[in-house]
Coordinates of C-alpha atoms in Angstrom, one line a residue:
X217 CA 72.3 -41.5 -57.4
X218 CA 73.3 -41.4 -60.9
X219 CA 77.2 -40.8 -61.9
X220 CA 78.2 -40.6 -65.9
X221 CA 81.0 -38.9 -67.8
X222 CA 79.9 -36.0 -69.8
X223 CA 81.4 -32.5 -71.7
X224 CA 81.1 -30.2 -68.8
X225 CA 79.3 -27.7 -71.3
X226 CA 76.5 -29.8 -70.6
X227 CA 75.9 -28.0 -67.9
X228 CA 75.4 -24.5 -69.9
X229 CA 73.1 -26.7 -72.8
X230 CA 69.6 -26.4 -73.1
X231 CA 67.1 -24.3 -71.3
X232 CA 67.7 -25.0 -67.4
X233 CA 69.5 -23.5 -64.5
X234 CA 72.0 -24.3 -61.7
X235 CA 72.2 -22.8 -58.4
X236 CA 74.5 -22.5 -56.2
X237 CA 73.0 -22.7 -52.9
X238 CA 72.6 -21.2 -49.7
X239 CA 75.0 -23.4 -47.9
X240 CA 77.8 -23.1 -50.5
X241 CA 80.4 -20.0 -49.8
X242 CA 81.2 -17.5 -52.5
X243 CA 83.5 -18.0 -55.3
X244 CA 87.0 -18.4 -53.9
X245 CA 89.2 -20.0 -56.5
X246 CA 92.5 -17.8 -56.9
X247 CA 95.0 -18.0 -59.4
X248 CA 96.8 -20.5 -58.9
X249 CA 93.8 -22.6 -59.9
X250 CA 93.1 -20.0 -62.6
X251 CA 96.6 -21.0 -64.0
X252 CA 96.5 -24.7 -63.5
X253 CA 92.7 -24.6 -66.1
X254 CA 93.9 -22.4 -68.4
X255 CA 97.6 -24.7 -68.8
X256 CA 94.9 -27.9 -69.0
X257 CA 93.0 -26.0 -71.8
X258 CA 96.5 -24.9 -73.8
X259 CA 97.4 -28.3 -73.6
X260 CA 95.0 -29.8 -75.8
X261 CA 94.5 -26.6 -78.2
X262 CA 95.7 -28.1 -80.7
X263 CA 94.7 -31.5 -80.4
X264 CA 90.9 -31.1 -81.1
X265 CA 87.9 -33.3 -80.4
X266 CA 90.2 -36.5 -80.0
X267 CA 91.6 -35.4 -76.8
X268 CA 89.9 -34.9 -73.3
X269 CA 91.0 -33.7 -69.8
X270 CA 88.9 -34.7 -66.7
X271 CA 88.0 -31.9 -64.2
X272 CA 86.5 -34.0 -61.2
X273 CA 82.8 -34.6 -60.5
X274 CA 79.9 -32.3 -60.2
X275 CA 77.2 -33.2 -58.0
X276 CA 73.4 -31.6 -58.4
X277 CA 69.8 -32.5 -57.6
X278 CA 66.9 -31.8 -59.6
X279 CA 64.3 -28.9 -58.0
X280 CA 61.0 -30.3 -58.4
X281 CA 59.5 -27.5 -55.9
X282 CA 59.3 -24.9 -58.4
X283 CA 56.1 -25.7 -61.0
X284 CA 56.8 -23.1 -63.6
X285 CA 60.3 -21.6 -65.3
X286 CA 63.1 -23.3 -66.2
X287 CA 64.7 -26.7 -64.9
X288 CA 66.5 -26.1 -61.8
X289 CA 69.3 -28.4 -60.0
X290 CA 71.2 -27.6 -56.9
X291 CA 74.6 -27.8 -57.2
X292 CA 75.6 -29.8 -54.4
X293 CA 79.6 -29.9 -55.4
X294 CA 81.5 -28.5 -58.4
X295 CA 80.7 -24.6 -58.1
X296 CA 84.0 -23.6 -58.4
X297 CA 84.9 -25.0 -61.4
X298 CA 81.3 -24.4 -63.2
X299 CA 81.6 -20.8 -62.0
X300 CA 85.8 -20.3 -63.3
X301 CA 84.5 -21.8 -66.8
X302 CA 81.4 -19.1 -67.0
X303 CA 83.5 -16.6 -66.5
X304 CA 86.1 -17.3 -69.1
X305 CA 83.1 -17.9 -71.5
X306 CA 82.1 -14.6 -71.0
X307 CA 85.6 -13.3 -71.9
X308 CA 85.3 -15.5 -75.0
X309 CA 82.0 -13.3 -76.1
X310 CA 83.4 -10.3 -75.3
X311 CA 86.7 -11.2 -76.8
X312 CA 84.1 -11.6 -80.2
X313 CA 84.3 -15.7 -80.5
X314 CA 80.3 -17.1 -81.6
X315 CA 77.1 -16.1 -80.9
X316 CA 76.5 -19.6 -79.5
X317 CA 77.9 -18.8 -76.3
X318 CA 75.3 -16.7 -74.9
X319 CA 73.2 -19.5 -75.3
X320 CA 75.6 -21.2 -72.7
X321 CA 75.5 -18.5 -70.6
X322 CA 71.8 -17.3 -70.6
X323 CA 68.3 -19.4 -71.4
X324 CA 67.4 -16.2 -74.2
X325 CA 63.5 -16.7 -73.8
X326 CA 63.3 -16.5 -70.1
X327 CA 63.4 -13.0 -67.8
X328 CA 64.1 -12.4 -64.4
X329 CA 65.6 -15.1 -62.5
X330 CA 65.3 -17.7 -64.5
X331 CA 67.7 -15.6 -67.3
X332 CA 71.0 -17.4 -65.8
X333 CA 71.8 -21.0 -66.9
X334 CA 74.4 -20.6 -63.4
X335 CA 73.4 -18.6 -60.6
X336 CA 75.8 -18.6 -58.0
X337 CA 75.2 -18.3 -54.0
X338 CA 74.1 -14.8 -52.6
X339 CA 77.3 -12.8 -51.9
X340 CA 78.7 -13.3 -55.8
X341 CA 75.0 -12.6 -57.5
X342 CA 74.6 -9.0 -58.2
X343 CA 78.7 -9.4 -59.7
X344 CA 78.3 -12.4 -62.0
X345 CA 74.4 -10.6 -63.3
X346 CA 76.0 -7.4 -64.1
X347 CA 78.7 -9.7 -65.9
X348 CA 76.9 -11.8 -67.8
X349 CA 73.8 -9.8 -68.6
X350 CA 75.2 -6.5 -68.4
X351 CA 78.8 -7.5 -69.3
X352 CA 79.9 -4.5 -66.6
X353 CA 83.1 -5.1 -63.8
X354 CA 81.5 -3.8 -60.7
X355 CA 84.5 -1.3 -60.1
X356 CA 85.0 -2.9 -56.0
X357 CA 87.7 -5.5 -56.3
X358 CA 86.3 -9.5 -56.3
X359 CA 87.4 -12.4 -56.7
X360 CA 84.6 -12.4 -60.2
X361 CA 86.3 -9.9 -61.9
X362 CA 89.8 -10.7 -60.6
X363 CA 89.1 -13.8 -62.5
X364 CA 87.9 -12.3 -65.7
X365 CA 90.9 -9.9 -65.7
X366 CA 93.5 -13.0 -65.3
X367 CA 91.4 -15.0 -68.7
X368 CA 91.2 -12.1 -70.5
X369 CA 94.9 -10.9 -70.4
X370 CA 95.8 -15.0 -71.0
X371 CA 93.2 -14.5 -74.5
X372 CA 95.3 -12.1 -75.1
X373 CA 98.4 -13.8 -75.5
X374 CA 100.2 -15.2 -78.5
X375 CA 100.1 -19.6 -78.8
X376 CA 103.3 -20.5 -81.1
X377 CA 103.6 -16.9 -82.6
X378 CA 100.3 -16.4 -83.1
X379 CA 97.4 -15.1 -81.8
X380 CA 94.6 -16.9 -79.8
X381 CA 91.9 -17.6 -81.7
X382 CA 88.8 -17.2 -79.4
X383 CA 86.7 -19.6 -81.9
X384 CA 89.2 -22.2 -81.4
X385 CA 89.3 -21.9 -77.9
X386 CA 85.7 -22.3 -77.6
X387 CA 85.6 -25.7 -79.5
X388 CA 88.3 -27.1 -77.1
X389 CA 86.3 -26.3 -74.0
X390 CA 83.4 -28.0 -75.4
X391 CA 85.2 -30.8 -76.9
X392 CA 87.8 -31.8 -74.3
X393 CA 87.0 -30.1 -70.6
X394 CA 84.8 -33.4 -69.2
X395 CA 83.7 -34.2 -65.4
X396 CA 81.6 -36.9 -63.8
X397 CA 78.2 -35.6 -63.9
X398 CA 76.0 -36.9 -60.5
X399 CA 72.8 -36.6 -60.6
X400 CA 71.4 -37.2 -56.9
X401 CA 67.8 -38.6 -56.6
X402 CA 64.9 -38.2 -54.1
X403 CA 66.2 -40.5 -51.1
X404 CA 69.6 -39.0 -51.2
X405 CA 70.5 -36.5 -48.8
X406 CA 72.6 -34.0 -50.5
X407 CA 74.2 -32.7 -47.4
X408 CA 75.9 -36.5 -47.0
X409 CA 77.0 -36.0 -50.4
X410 CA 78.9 -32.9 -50.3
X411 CA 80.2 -33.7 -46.9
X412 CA 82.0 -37.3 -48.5
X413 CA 83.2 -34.7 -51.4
X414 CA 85.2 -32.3 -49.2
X415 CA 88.6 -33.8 -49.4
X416 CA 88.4 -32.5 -53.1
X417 CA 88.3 -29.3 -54.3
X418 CA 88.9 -26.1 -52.6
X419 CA 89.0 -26.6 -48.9
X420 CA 86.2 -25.5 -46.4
X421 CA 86.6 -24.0 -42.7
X422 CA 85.0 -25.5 -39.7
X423 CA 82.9 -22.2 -39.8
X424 CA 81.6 -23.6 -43.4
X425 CA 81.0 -26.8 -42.2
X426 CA 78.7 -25.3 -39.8
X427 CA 76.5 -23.1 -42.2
X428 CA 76.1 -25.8 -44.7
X429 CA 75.0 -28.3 -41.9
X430 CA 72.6 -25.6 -40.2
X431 CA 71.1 -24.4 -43.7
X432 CA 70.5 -27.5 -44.7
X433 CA 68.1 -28.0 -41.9
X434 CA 65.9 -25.3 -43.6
X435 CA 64.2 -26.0 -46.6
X436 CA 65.7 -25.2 -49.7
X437 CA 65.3 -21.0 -50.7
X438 CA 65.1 -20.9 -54.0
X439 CA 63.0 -17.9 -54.5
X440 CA 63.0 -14.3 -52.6
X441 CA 62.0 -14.5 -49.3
X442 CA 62.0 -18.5 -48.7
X443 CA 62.8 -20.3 -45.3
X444 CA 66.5 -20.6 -46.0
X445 CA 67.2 -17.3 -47.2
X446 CA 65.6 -15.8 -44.3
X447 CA 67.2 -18.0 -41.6
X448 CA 70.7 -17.2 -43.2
X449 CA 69.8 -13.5 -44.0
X450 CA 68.9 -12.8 -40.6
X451 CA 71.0 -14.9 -38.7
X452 CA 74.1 -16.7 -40.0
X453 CA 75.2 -13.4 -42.6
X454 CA 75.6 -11.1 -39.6
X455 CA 77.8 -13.1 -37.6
X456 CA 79.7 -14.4 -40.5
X457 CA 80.1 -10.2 -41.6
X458 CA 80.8 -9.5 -38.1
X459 CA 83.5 -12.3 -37.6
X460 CA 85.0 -12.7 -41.1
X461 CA 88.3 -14.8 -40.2
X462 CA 87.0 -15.3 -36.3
X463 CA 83.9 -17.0 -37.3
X464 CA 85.6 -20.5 -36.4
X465 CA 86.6 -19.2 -33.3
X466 CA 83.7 -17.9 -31.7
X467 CA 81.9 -21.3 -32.9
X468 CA 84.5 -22.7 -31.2
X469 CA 84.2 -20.8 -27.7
X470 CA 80.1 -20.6 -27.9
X471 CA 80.4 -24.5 -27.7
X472 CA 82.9 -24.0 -25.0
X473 CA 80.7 -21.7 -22.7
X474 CA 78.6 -24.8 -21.5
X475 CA 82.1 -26.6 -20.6
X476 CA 82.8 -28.4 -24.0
X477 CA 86.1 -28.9 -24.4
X478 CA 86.2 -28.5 -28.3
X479 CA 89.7 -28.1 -30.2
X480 CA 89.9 -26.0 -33.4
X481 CA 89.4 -29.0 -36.0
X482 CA 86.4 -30.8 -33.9
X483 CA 84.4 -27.2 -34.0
X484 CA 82.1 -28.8 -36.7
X485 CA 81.7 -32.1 -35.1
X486 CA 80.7 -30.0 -31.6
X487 CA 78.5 -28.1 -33.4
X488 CA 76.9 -31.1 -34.5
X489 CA 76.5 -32.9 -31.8
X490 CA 74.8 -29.9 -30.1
X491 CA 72.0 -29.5 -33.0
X492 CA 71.9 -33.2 -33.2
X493 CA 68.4 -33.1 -30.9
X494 CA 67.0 -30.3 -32.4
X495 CA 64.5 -31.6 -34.9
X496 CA 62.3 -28.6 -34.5
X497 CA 63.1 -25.8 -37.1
X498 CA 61.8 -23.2 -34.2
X499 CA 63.9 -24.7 -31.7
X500 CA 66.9 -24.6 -33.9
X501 CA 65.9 -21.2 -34.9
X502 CA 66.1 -20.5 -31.1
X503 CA 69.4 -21.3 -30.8
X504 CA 70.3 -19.6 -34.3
X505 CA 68.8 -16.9 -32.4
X506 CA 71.4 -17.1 -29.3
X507 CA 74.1 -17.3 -31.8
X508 CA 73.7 -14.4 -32.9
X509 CA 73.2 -12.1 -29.9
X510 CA 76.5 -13.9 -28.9
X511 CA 78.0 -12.9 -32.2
X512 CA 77.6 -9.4 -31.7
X513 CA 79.2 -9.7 -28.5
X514 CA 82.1 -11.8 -29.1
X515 CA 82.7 -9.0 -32.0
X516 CA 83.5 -6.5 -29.3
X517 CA 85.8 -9.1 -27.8
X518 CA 87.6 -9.1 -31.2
X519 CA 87.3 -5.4 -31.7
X520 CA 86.7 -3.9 -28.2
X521 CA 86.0 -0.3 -30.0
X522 CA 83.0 -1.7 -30.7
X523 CA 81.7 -1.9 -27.2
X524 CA 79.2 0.5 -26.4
X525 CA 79.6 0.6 -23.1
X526 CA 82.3 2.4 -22.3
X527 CA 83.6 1.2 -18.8
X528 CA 84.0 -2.6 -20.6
X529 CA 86.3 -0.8 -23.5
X530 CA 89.8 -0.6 -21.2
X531 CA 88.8 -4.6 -19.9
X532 CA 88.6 -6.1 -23.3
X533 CA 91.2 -4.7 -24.8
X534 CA 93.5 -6.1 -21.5
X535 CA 92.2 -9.2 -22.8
X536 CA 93.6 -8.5 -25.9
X537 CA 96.6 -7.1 -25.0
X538 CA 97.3 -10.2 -22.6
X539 CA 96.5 -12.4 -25.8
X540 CA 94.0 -14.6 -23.4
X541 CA 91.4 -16.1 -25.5
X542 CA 91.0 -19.2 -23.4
X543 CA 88.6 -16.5 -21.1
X544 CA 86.2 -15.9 -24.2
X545 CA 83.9 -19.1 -23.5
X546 CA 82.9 -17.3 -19.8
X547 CA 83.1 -13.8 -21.3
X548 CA 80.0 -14.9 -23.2
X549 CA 78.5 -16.6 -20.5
X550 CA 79.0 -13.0 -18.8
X551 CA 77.8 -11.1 -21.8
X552 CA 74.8 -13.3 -22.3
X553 CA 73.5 -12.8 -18.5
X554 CA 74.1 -9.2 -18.8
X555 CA 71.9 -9.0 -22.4
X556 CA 69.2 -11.0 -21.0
X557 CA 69.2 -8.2 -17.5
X558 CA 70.1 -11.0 -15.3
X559 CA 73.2 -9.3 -13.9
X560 CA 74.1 -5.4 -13.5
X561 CA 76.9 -3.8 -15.9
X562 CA 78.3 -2.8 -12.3
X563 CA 78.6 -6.7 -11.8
X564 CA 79.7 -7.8 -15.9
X565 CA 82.1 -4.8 -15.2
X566 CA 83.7 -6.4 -12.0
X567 CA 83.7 -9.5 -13.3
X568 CA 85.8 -8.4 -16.3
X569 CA 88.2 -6.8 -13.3
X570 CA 88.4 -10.2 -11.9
X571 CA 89.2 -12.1 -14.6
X572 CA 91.9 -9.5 -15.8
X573 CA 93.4 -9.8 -12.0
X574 CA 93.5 -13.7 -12.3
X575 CA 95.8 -13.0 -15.3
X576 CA 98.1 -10.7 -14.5
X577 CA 99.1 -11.8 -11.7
X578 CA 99.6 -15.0 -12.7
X579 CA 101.8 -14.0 -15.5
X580 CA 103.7 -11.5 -13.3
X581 CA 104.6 -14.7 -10.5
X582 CA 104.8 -16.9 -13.5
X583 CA 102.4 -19.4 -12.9
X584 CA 102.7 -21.5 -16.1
X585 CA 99.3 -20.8 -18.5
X586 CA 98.7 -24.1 -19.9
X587 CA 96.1 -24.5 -17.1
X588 CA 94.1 -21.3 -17.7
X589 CA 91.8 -22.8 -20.7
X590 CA 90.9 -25.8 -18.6
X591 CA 89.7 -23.5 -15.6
X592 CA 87.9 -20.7 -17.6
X593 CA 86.1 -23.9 -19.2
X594 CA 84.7 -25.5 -15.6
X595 CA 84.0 -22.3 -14.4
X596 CA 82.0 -21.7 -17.7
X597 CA 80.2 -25.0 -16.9
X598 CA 79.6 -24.1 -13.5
X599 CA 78.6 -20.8 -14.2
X600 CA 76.0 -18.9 -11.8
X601 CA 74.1 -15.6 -12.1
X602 CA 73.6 -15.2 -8.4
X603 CA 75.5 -13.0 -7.0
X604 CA 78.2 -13.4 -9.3
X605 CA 81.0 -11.6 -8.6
X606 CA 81.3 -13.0 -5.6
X607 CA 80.9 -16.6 -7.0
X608 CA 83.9 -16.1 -9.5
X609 CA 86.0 -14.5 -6.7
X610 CA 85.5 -17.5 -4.8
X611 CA 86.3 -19.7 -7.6
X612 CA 89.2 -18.2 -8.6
X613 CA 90.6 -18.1 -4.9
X614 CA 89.8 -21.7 -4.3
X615 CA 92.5 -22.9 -6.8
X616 CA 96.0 -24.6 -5.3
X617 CA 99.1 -25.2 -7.5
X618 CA 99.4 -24.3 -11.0
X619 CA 95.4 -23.3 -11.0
X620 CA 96.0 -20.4 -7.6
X621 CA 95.5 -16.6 -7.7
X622 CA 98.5 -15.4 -6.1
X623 CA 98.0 -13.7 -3.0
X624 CA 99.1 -10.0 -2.2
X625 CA 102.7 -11.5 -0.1
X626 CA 103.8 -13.6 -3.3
X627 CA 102.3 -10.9 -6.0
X628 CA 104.5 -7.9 -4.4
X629 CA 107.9 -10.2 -4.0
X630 CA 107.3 -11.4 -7.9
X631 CA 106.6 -8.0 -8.7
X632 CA 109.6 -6.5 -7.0
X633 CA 112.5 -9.4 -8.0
X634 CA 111.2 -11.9 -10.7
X635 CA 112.5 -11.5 -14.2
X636 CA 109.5 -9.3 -16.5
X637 CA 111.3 -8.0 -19.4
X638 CA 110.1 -10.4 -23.0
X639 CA 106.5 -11.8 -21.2
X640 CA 103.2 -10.8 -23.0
X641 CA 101.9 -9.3 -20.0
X642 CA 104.6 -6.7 -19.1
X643 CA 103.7 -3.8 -21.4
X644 CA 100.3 -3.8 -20.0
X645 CA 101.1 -4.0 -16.8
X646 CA 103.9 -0.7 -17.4
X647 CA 100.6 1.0 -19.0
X648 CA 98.0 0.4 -16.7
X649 CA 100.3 1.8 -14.3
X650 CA 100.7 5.0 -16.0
X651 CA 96.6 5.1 -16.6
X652 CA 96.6 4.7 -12.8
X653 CA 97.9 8.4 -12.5
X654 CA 94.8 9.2 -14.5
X655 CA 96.6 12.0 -16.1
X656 CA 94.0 15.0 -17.5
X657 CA 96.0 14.5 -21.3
X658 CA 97.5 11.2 -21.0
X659 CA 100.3 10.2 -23.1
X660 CA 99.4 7.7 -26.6
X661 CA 101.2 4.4 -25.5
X662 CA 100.5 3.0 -28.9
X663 CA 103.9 3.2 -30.4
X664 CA 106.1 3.5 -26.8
X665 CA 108.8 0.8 -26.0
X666 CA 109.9 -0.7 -22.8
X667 CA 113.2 0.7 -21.7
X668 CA 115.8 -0.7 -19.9
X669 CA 117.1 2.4 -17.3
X670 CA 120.1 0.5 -16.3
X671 CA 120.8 -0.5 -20.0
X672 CA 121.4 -3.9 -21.3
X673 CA 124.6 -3.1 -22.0
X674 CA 126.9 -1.6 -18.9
X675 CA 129.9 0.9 -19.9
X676 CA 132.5 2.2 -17.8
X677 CA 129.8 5.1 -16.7
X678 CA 127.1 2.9 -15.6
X679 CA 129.6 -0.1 -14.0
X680 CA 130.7 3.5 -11.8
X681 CA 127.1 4.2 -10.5
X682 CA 126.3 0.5 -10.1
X683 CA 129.4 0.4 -7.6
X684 CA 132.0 -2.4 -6.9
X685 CA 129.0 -4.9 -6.9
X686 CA 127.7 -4.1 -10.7
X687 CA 127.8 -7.8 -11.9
X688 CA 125.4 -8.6 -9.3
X689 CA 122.9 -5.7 -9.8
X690 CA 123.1 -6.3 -12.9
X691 CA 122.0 -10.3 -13.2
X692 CA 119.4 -9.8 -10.2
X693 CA 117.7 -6.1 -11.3
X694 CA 118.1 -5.6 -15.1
X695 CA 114.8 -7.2 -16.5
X696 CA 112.6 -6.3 -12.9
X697 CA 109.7 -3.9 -13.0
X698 CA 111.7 -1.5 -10.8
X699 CA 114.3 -1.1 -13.9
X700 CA 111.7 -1.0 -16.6
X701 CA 109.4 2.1 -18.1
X702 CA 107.5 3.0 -21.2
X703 CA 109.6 5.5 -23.8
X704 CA 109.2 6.7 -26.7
X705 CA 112.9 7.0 -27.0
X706 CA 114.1 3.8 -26.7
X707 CA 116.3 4.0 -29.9
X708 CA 117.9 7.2 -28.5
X709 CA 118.2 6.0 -25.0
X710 CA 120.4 2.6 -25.2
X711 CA 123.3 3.0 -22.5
X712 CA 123.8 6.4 -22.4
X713 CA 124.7 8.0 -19.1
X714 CA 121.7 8.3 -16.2
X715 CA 121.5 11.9 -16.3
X716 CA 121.4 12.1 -20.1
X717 CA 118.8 9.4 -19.9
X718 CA 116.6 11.5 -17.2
X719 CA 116.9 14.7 -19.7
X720 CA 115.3 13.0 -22.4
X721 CA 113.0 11.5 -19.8
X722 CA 111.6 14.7 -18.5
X723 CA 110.6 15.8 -22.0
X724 CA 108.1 12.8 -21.5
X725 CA 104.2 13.3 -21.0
X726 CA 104.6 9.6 -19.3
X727 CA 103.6 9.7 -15.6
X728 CA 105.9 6.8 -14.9
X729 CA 109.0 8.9 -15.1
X730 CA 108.5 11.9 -13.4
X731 CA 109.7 9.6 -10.3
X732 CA 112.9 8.5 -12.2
X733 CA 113.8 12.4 -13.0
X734 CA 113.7 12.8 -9.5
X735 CA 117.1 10.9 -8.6
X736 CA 120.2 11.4 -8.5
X737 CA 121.5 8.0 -9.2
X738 CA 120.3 4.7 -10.0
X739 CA 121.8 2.4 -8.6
X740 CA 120.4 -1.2 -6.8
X741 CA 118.4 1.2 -4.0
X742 CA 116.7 3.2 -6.4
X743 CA 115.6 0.2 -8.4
X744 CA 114.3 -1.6 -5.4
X745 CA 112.7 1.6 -4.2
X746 CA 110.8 1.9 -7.3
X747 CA 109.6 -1.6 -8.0
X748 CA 108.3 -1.1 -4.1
X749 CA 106.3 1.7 -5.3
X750 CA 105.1 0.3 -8.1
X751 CA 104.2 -3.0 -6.7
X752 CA 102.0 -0.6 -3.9
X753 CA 100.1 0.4 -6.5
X754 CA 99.9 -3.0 -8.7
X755 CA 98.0 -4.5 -5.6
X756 CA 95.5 -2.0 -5.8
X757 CA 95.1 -2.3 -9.4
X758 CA 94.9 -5.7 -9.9
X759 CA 93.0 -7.5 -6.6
X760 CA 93.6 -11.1 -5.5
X761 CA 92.3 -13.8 -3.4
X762 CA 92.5 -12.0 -0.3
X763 CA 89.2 -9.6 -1.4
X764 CA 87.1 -13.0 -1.1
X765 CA 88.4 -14.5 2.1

């Protein structure tokens, strides 16, 4: 490895080319860093060749694959900055400053590929070509010609009164941006490199971390069609497509379905330590493989709509709705059987019905969650295909404590007395309640609103129909399911009287009510009556350990 100072329009001198590889994300710099190079370049405007700023290091490798075409280096570290300073070169020509510079930008004598001095990584390609050799904006926002809008309107600007000269601009890049140039050799592994480098810079995502350790397991694709290109075209772009911002996540819980535990900042570390023993490219292309089938179904977990099957669509988004990811590491040992036809969708189906059981009424008797990852891992690491649904069941009704399925006694005296009101999980319990009634046109619950029928607030109209003992209806009943419904109304409702409150009720298409319109008071009777109706149905809804005894 060889480090020197240099001019960082070295890098755009002399017939060669720099790529930006594989296993490097897009161009990301925003403009804040915009800002901070264009105040560094201001600041020594006027000071000419005398003065310098340092920029950092860049780190390449020489190609020496390629026999014909220009000199090409991998650029290792440092593609943000070599990228930011293209593109404002490319304002500088178009802003009329010296031929020169399309000498920095392009190798003249050369066609096709080789046309680029910088040729950045896959997803910012087809931009920076049509910008440079076109000198067109691709008219779809990106984070390219976001950049070349911010330097050009900054050209544009008057320095002490007058204008920029675009000339003058020029000669202070080339005279006063410098960087450490390091030039890696034959026995240095570039990955290492880049790795030590990451404190710098802009910082990378455990899901990076992973697709620059995988891809550089493949050999360098530096032409159409090469290993790398292909293993991250076919397998690592959809996923990270499909995931975007989840990527990290479901890396996270596919290292988690064999019983890992992995926290969010050791995903990389797990993912290494699981590739570690795969020194075969087809056996690492196997489990590259697996990844991605287990992309496209964590995607659905993500975005249930996307699930094909319909009968899953209602479970998933429960899952959602109940804000339990700590279940997604079984869910995909679930999904996977179910891909590869070792279990039914009738069995993937109850399972999902299981799981969403175990949850709810957990949350409805309050059994504090902190223990839910730590079980969903073990059972994930015990998993078995056979006869599945039954071995979950039994699982999940083996567990004592803080880890037990409530049975039907304890779910139905929770249900009918404990506090609800402000947990996750009561909205979806309230609407999978109405769904129960399986109504021909059933009401959108999208934008509806738990409501208080005895209101939070008691006047003298509601202390009346409460009777002598309001006080302590009111601090046993007010927050139970038997008090509680889904309304549109909820702004209009607040503590007017009962019957008022049934009136606008009755104009409602939600199921859930038509009981409430139905009394003529509500008082601490009514409310009990009703959470015993409802918590009839709950056990019906969502089973419990007694179904595997």
């Amino acid at each position: 490895m060889q480090a020197s100072p240099v001019r960082i329009i070295e890098y755009f001198d002399g017939r060669k080319q720099y790529l930006i590889p594989l296993f490097q994300r897009p161009y990301t710099w925003e403009k804040d860093k915009w800002s901070a190079l264009w105040e560094d370049i201001m600041a020594h405007y006027d000071s000419g060749a005398n003065a310098s700023h340092f920029m950092g290091a860049v780190v390449s490798m020489p190609v020496k694959a390629v026999p014909v075409g220009v000199n090409k280096h991998l650029v290792i570290d440092g593609q943000q900055r070599l990228t930011t300073l293209a593109i404002l070169l490319t304002v500088l020509r178009d802003r009329g400053a010296s031929n020169r510079i399309d000498d920095y930008l392009i190798n003249r004598n050369d066609e096709g590929p080789d046309k680029l001095k910088l040729l950045p990584t896959h997803g910012d390609r087809d931009v920076y070509k049509g910008l440079v050799l076109d000198r067109v904006l691709p008219p779809t926002p990106c984070r390219i010609n976001t950049a070349y809008d911010y330097f050009e309107q900054r050209v544009k600007e008057d320095y002490d009164a007058s204008p920029i000269d675009p000339n003058r601009l020029l000669e202070t890049i080339e005279q006063c941006l410098q960087v450490v140039m390091i030039n890696l050799g034959d026995t240095d592994d570039p990955y290492l490199i880049f790795e030590s480098l990451n404190a710098r810079g802009e910082p990378l995502t455990q899901a990076d971390l992973v697709r620059n350790y995988v891809l550089m397991k493949f050999r360098d694709s530096l032409e159409a069609g090469g290993e790398q290109e292909r293993i991250y075209e076919y397998y690592w772009r959809p996923i990270q497509d499909s995931l975007s911002a989840g990527l990290t996540s479901f890396l996270r819980h596919y290292c988690m379905k064999d019983g890992a535990n992995v926290k969010e900042n050791t995903v990389y570390s797990a993912i290494k330590a699981r590739l570690a023993g795969l020194t075969d490219t087809a056996a690492l292309e196997a489990e590259l493989k697996e990844m991605r089938r287990l992309g496209d179904c964590y995607a659905h977990f993500v975005d249930p709509s996307k699930e094909t099957i319909a009968a899953l669509r209602p479970c998933l988004m429960a899952f959602n709705e109940l804000d339990v990811t700590t279940c997604y590491p079984l869910l995909l040992r679930l999904f996977a059987s179910h891909v590869n036809q070792a279990i039914s969708e009738n069995d993937l189906e109850q399972c999902l019905h299981l799981i969403e059981s175990f949850v709810v009424r957990r949350a409805v008797c309050a059994v504090p969650p902190n223990s839910l990852g730590r079980l969903f891992t073990q059972w994930s690491k015990d998993y078995r295909e056979n006869e599945v649904v039954r071995w979950l069941g039994l699982k999940m009704a083996a567990g004592t404590g803080n880890s037990r399925w409530p049975n039907e006694a304890q779910f139905k005296t929770d249900f009918r007395t404990r506090e609800q009101y402000g947990r996750k999980a009561t909205k979806h319990v309230l609407a999978s309640l109405e769904a129960n009634f399986e109504h021909k046109e059933p009401a959108d619950l999208n934008t509806a609103t738990i409501e208080h029928l005895m209101p939070q607030e008691l006047n003298d109209d509601w202390k009346k129909m409460l009777g002598d003992k309001y006080e302590d209806v009111y601090s046993r009943l007010l927050h139970t399911f038997g008090n509680l419904t889904l309304t549109g109304y909820n702004s209009e409702l607040g503590n007017l009287p009962f019957r008022q409150k049934q009136q606008k009720l009755d104009t409602s298409h939600i199921e859930l009510n038509r009981w409430i319109c139905e009394q003529a008071t509500w008082d601490a009777a009514t409310i009990e009556a009703r959470a015993a109706v409802l918590a009839d149905t709950a056990v019906k809804i969502w089973l419990g350990p007694e179904s595997f005894s």
